[in-house]
Steps between C-alpha positions, in 0.01 A plus 500: 500500500243360738298701749720395791809658345303813412394533864858448624641758259224744598583459868870559428420820310283626785776427752754689286271802471440506874874472565576790264240721664627414847861566410450833322174654614470450873599858581380812318756642259763266638818567296683212341777348708804729504314804366469813717165599648365810330390772743357843422609839632298822483637834616572852375805451278447836328322823583388616840637271770757332274765512773280276716445256214873495430568427866269197499638371172859528627411332831332219306817447298707482820267233639516300176880509514495358852252227405722403207769400749261264682466166325175423684328826402262527205611698195294799390457695181358844578285673239521872577205724410465875545195591709594872491352543849143516374209261480448508124853393407518250785175334384639472148824355637334229708272398214808450282683307771206267559376448145824512303775403743276260695641600839331397824706716738556876468735724698319833533370748472725761644247782517166446670319607183671215313415238761138609542445483123664159467341336805158414348669363187734290712208372706296406195791308350623352831838667462709579808594869542770599752576872545803638681393865519125550444350629822147622427259367767257375232750230402415320825164404347630461143478122491618158608795491259635845595791530745742776601804517726465879529323671789171680430436873459309473826828422677674805351202727555447390860864557586532838329164636617572387856846659497353832386197486733727455801645850444288716269145633479498627139642317198529569129501199267626478141433171320554360153179393328585127491350193663789476745500863614121525517489189718749651745328841491152366571612287795704787646202736477286252693766476770546877515125544548496247784798670667370855466759612244370754247596450135529865397626422147436189293654530153528247216732505201532291186858414410484437125767244404698601807597831339305751710742764630289792621293461816503868603128559446391230743779592741371858501160370610664296773697800623189719533332225706773530768553132591726409787645210301499401133455136395621419147355181355658422160399197300713332239733778388816501708604859427169683556534496878840663485368772269207572732724526808744730323228728362322508838815636662554745215147635555574554867311203644719428800279262695624142558449266206400136530448254216503142376791284384518673159668799664790275601585378149825604335305693234309702759813569704687619190213715379421650839861562598563673831127559548458129577701526821270453800209351302329217691404194296349156551675198354555133570677433826804378308642191338595183682870413519467295182339802338805718552702248300243501218487883503878516463493249215223701335707818504814324379325322213276780374703804601206675669304483821152347485212746483390355834692248708192328637357459151828351381503253788136402462544449125801278565315306770195421289708317239657288773158436657359376169807281446464351850133431437561321170785301651266391781165440324584497129385727220130499579339839561236370742768330709726807484211719612433266791872501584501881525193513723644230726855641508580530873797732456740614231838643596580736218686811400238729659461294817288213630142491379204296378173556312159530665166366378471792255846456351631807688840498665532460877827581677646800315402864532609864497669744736590870494838643403637850461722595206842630601770572240329270252472208744210354697550509876254399773237763570435637850153649537504874568878524511548449125211718389679831565170681538515867398342709773360744239489288185310728264553851628 
């Protein structure tokens, strides 16, 4: 074989190598044609907060079922990992998803502690993280690959503190010692100070594995402080709030009670019983019309209500958002990230919204409700507080 033929064959080999690289390696972790795209999920599937993790997992499955009926939609394989609502387990979970499962997109975390622990790992590995329920303000600065379609603690705290400050001068606060509850508590205390409201009791509790059932010692401290209103700020356990309300009433604390969305969950309502009637809570302003359909399907398919309707809707939405992004720009994380930042509007189960320059949601928020006969009804300031003229005499 002369040199000319050797050169020709060499050129052909080079062309073939280039063609193979171009056809299989132009996008990171691009699955073979016809194979589903592997996506990670991190949330509390066991332990404290498991009802929230279950809600997001179920909502994800509903979204996947809908995508399966759309021939133009990408197909996903979800790898579910248990973050157990804490940073240590969430960090272990994301390391496994990235290094073993080779995912480039992760749904989660559910709890703020999970998301805050995973964020630096996601950033380092250029993995997209999209949370449907983490609300700690620190997530705003967590990184360029971190997004959430859940409002921030600041939004909850500003609403609840403002509602209380409009009526009362002295407040007692009971908070769970978690990232979420501490974020709400700290912002509320700043607002109370600026509005001249005195925090006469500020108690923390640790809810080990969601099993804490006796809050009488801290409630006794609250009672002796004589607040005009009690704000209960549970974290991830859905029954703790109901227990605290019930025991507060049993101890003779008859002042109005306000609290966050956890007090409106089915677990809290069951645990608290009749004591929950008249409690004022903050929660999402409600689902869009399409969301009511999804909520009904959720109950029919799984036989239970979601731990939180907004969370269910946001978890459903994020799967559809990722599918829309991949359909539009392909399976390329940098392009998907750019798609999310540039998204002008998404009409989803929880309403119409977009993401800002920090990956935070713009367009959805919270409002106040009062619990009546186990249902949330619109709250009217002053009228629904049923203030006791002599609350602690």
